[in-house]
Structure formats: structure tokens, C-alpha cells
mmCIF file of C-alpha atoms and ligand atoms in Angstrom:
data_model
loop_
_atom_site.group_PDB
_atom_site.id
_atom_site.type_symbol
_atom_site.label_atom_id
_atom_site.label_comp_id
_atom_site.label_asym_id
_atom_site.label_seq_id
_atom_site.Cartn_x
_atom_site.Cartn_y
_atom_site.Cartn_z
ATOM 1 C CA UNK A 1 11.861 -25.904 -21.163
ATOM 2 C CA UNK A 2 14.705 -24.867 -23.479
ATOM 3 C CA UNK A 3 17.963 -24.224 -21.660
ATOM 4 C CA UNK A 4 21.057 -22.584 -23.024
ATOM 5 C CA UNK A 5 24.075 -24.823 -22.555
ATOM 6 C CA UNK A 6 27.455 -23.403 -21.541
ATOM 7 C CA UNK A 7 29.985 -25.568 -23.353
ATOM 8 C CA UNK A 8 32.862 -24.232 -21.252
ATOM 9 C CA UNK A 9 31.677 -26.204 -18.204
ATOM 10 C CA UNK A 10 34.159 -28.682 -16.775
ATOM 11 C CA UNK A 11 32.254 -31.809 -17.828
ATOM 12 C CA UNK A 12 32.018 -30.553 -21.412
ATOM 13 C CA UNK A 13 35.791 -30.136 -21.287
ATOM 14 C CA UNK A 14 36.196 -33.688 -19.967
ATOM 15 C CA UNK A 15 33.985 -34.975 -22.806
ATOM 16 C CA UNK A 16 36.154 -33.138 -25.349
ATOM 17 C CA UNK A 17 39.277 -34.688 -23.803
ATOM 18 C CA UNK A 18 40.664 -31.284 -22.795
ATOM 19 C CA UNK A 19 41.085 -32.357 -19.188
ATOM 20 C CA UNK A 20 41.526 -35.873 -17.815
ATOM 21 C CA UNK A 21 39.148 -37.907 -15.695
ATOM 22 C CA UNK A 22 39.349 -41.149 -13.782
ATOM 23 C CA UNK A 23 37.182 -43.101 -16.197
ATOM 24 C CA UNK A 24 34.928 -45.881 -14.933
ATOM 25 C CA UNK A 25 32.887 -46.558 -18.072
ATOM 26 C CA UNK A 26 32.378 -45.094 -21.523
ATOM 27 C CA UNK A 27 29.537 -46.034 -23.861
ATOM 28 C CA UNK A 28 28.051 -44.499 -26.989
ATOM 29 C CA UNK A 29 25.838 -42.161 -24.987
ATOM 30 C CA UNK A 30 27.446 -41.833 -21.554
ATOM 31 C CA UNK A 31 30.683 -41.355 -19.651
ATOM 32 C CA UNK A 32 31.215 -42.338 -16.012
ATOM 33 C CA UNK A 33 34.159 -41.208 -13.910
ATOM 34 C CA UNK A 34 35.154 -40.955 -10.268
ATOM 35 C CA UNK A 35 34.246 -37.743 -8.478
ATOM 36 C CA UNK A 36 37.345 -35.659 -7.780
ATOM 37 C CA UNK A 37 36.190 -35.006 -4.188
ATOM 38 C CA UNK A 38 34.505 -38.273 -3.151
ATOM 39 C CA UNK A 39 31.929 -38.111 -0.387
ATOM 40 C CA UNK A 40 31.675 -41.884 0.034
ATOM 41 C CA UNK A 41 33.902 -44.894 -0.740
ATOM 42 C CA UNK A 42 32.056 -45.146 -4.055
ATOM 43 C CA UNK A 43 31.348 -41.805 -5.707
ATOM 44 C CA UNK A 44 30.963 -42.005 -9.460
ATOM 45 C CA UNK A 45 29.479 -39.368 -11.763
ATOM 46 C CA UNK A 46 27.590 -40.486 -14.858
ATOM 47 C CA UNK A 47 27.021 -37.915 -17.594
ATOM 48 C CA UNK A 48 25.320 -38.087 -20.968
ATOM 49 C CA UNK A 49 27.536 -37.248 -23.929
ATOM 50 C CA UNK A 50 24.908 -34.854 -25.277
ATOM 51 C CA UNK A 51 24.692 -31.208 -24.195
ATOM 52 C CA UNK A 52 21.995 -31.325 -21.494
ATOM 53 C CA UNK A 53 21.979 -28.952 -18.548
ATOM 54 C CA UNK A 54 20.000 -31.057 -16.099
ATOM 55 C CA UNK A 55 17.574 -33.933 -15.739
ATOM 56 C CA UNK A 56 14.433 -32.174 -16.942
ATOM 57 C CA UNK A 57 16.306 -30.881 -20.004
ATOM 58 C CA UNK A 58 17.481 -34.425 -20.722
ATOM 59 C CA UNK A 59 14.114 -36.081 -20.075
ATOM 60 C CA UNK A 60 12.361 -33.591 -22.364
ATOM 61 C CA UNK A 61 14.868 -33.197 -25.171
ATOM 62 C CA UNK A 62 17.112 -36.263 -25.420
ATOM 63 C CA UNK A 63 16.403 -39.018 -27.917
ATOM 64 C CA UNK A 64 15.050 -42.350 -26.728
ATOM 65 C CA UNK A 65 18.428 -43.914 -27.552
ATOM 66 C CA UNK A 66 20.245 -41.350 -25.392
ATOM 67 C CA UNK A 67 17.827 -41.867 -22.491
ATOM 68 C CA UNK A 68 18.126 -45.631 -22.658
ATOM 69 C CA UNK A 69 21.892 -45.486 -23.106
ATOM 70 C CA UNK A 70 22.373 -43.143 -20.157
ATOM 71 C CA UNK A 71 20.235 -45.227 -17.841
ATOM 72 C CA UNK A 72 21.868 -48.477 -18.937
ATOM 73 C CA UNK A 73 25.256 -46.912 -18.208
ATOM 74 C CA UNK A 74 24.109 -46.074 -14.664
ATOM 75 C CA UNK A 75 23.057 -49.695 -14.264
ATOM 76 C CA UNK A 76 26.407 -50.926 -15.567
ATOM 77 C CA UNK A 77 28.334 -48.774 -13.104
ATOM 78 C CA UNK A 78 26.185 -50.025 -10.209
ATOM 79 C CA UNK A 79 26.971 -53.579 -11.336
ATOM 80 C CA UNK A 80 30.701 -52.779 -11.606
ATOM 81 C CA UNK A 81 30.653 -51.431 -8.059
ATOM 82 C CA UNK A 82 28.846 -54.575 -6.817
ATOM 83 C CA UNK A 83 26.456 -52.171 -5.114
ATOM 84 C CA UNK A 84 23.090 -53.684 -6.079
ATOM 85 C CA UNK A 85 21.445 -55.019 -2.906
ATOM 86 C CA UNK A 86 19.836 -57.865 -4.828
ATOM 87 C CA UNK A 87 23.335 -59.069 -5.718
ATOM 88 C CA UNK A 88 24.527 -58.923 -2.122
ATOM 89 C CA UNK A 89 25.740 -55.321 -2.343
ATOM 90 C CA UNK A 90 25.196 -52.694 0.317
ATOM 91 C CA UNK A 91 22.981 -50.490 -1.845
ATOM 92 C CA UNK A 92 23.605 -47.010 -3.157
ATOM 93 C CA UNK A 93 22.072 -43.566 -3.718
ATOM 94 C CA UNK A 94 21.527 -41.694 -6.992
ATOM 95 C CA UNK A 95 21.553 -37.895 -6.827
ATOM 96 C CA UNK A 96 21.034 -35.328 -9.582
ATOM 97 C CA UNK A 97 21.511 -31.869 -8.061
ATOM 98 C CA UNK A 98 19.630 -29.331 -10.155
ATOM 99 C CA UNK A 99 19.597 -25.557 -10.203
ATOM 100 C CA UNK A 100 19.733 -23.240 -7.242
ATOM 101 C CA UNK A 101 17.607 -25.289 -4.839
ATOM 102 C CA UNK A 102 19.531 -28.448 -5.716
ATOM 103 C CA UNK A 103 22.870 -26.622 -5.387
ATOM 104 C CA UNK A 104 24.145 -27.695 -8.802
ATOM 105 C CA UNK A 105 27.727 -26.604 -9.428
ATOM 106 C CA UNK A 106 28.353 -27.991 -12.916
ATOM 107 C CA UNK A 107 25.710 -27.151 -15.565
ATOM 108 C CA UNK A 108 25.907 -30.455 -17.448
ATOM 109 C CA UNK A 109 23.565 -33.240 -16.278
ATOM 110 C CA UNK A 110 25.336 -35.624 -13.946
ATOM 111 C CA UNK A 111 24.013 -38.354 -11.717
ATOM 112 C CA UNK A 112 26.067 -39.055 -8.607
ATOM 113 C CA UNK A 113 26.248 -42.739 -7.654
ATOM 114 C CA UNK A 114 27.156 -42.891 -3.980
ATOM 115 C CA UNK A 115 27.773 -46.024 -1.971
ATOM 116 C CA UNK A 116 30.212 -48.227 -0.157
ATOM 117 C CA UNK A 117 28.951 -47.190 3.269
ATOM 118 C CA UNK A 118 25.630 -46.477 4.960
ATOM 119 C CA UNK A 119 24.873 -42.945 3.781
ATOM 120 C CA UNK A 120 22.437 -41.767 6.425
ATOM 121 C CA UNK A 121 19.152 -40.005 5.835
ATOM 122 C CA UNK A 122 18.825 -38.168 2.550
ATOM 123 C CA UNK A 123 18.359 -34.636 3.881
ATOM 124 C CA UNK A 124 18.877 -32.876 7.187
ATOM 125 C CA UNK A 125 15.725 -31.733 8.951
ATOM 126 C CA UNK A 126 14.041 -28.725 7.322
ATOM 127 C CA UNK A 127 15.224 -25.376 8.687
HETATM 128 P P1 AMP B 201 27.052 -30.789 -8.296
HETATM 129 O O1 AMP B 201 27.063 -29.969 -9.554
HETATM 130 O O2 AMP B 201 26.945 -29.942 -7.065
HETATM 131 O O3 AMP B 201 26.060 -31.910 -8.302
HETATM 132 O O4 AMP B 201 28.470 -31.508 -8.153
HETATM 133 C C1 AMP B 201 29.515 -31.432 -9.068
HETATM 134 C C2 AMP B 201 30.492 -32.528 -8.697
HETATM 135 O O5 AMP B 201 31.517 -32.545 -9.673
HETATM 136 C C3 AMP B 201 31.168 -32.355 -7.332
HETATM 137 O O6 AMP B 201 30.903 -33.515 -6.545
HETATM 138 C C4 AMP B 201 32.653 -32.211 -7.680
HETATM 139 O O7 AMP B 201 33.494 -32.807 -6.726
HETATM 140 C C5 AMP B 201 32.721 -32.900 -9.030
HETATM 141 N N1 AMP B 201 33.797 -32.460 -9.896
HETATM 142 C C6 AMP B 201 34.133 -31.192 -10.230
HETATM 143 N N2 AMP B 201 35.159 -31.187 -11.080
HETATM 144 C C7 AMP B 201 35.477 -32.484 -11.312
HETATM 145 C C8 AMP B 201 36.455 -33.132 -12.120
HETATM 146 N N3 AMP B 201 37.335 -32.441 -12.860
HETATM 147 N N4 AMP B 201 36.492 -34.489 -12.128
HETATM 148 C C9 AMP B 201 35.613 -35.185 -11.377
HETATM 149 N N5 AMP B 201 34.672 -34.631 -10.605
HETATM 150 C C10 AMP B 201 34.604 -33.299 -10.570
#
């Protein structure tokens, strides 16, 4: 699937340095920053630096280096948050809201890392 990318979206503007963010980590291929409206004690967004609309766009069109770099950055943030259960952390949840059904607000791929408390079941009962 080829998506058209709107480079006026807010995360593109953060990547260009036009608006500030509360940076957690920056690597060659990824930027991580605190969500402006946190829904848990830990709520970090990780975005690739490349212009990808969502996860399927990224998985299909990104280079291997971008895919590895993005995923390693997610791992580094989880380590920074001391959230990995194997390291005594409480655990965490990764979320990538996509499109209309996923209720995606910002059309640049972002993975939410949520943690710091027990988050409850993933979805409410189907309606
Ligand atoms: P969604 O696209 O629904 O997965 O979520 C977009 C997320 O971006 C929301 O959790 C917002 O609170 C967050 N957000 C929007 N603008 C900013 C910003 N300038 N800095 C950090 N987080 C933001």
C-alpha cells in the first residue's frame, strides 16, 4: 500500500524542530518523547524519523536499517523506564493506533509505550 504523507502533521513538525517536545531518546532512525496528555505514569511516543503514515506503511516500505533502528529505540526506552518485567519492572503496553478503526489522530507512525501502573484489559467489551 502506498500512502500519501502529510508533512504538516504535528510529529513531522517536531522532527523538523519547529515545535518542542519532551525528548526521551533520539537515535539515527527514531525519536521518543513524552506524550503531551499522558494516560499512564509512563506514556512515551516513539516515532521513526522517516515519513511513514502507520505501521503497515513502515513495515512495507522502510529500510531494514530503519526497522531495526526503530525497534531498538523502543527497546531502549523500555529499558530507560525500567519497565521490562524480566528486569523486575511492572511491564508495559505497546499501542499503534491506525486509521479510522484504530482512532489514529496523528498521521505519522507512533508507538505508544504505556506503563507505570496496571493498565487493565486492552479493550472494553464489544458493543
Ligand atoms: P493517536 O494518533 O490517537 O495514537 O495519538 C496521538 C497522541 O499524540 C495522543 O496521545 C496525544 O496526546 C499525543 N500528542 C499530540 N500532540 C503532541 C505533542 N505536541 N507532543 C506530544 N504528544 C502529543
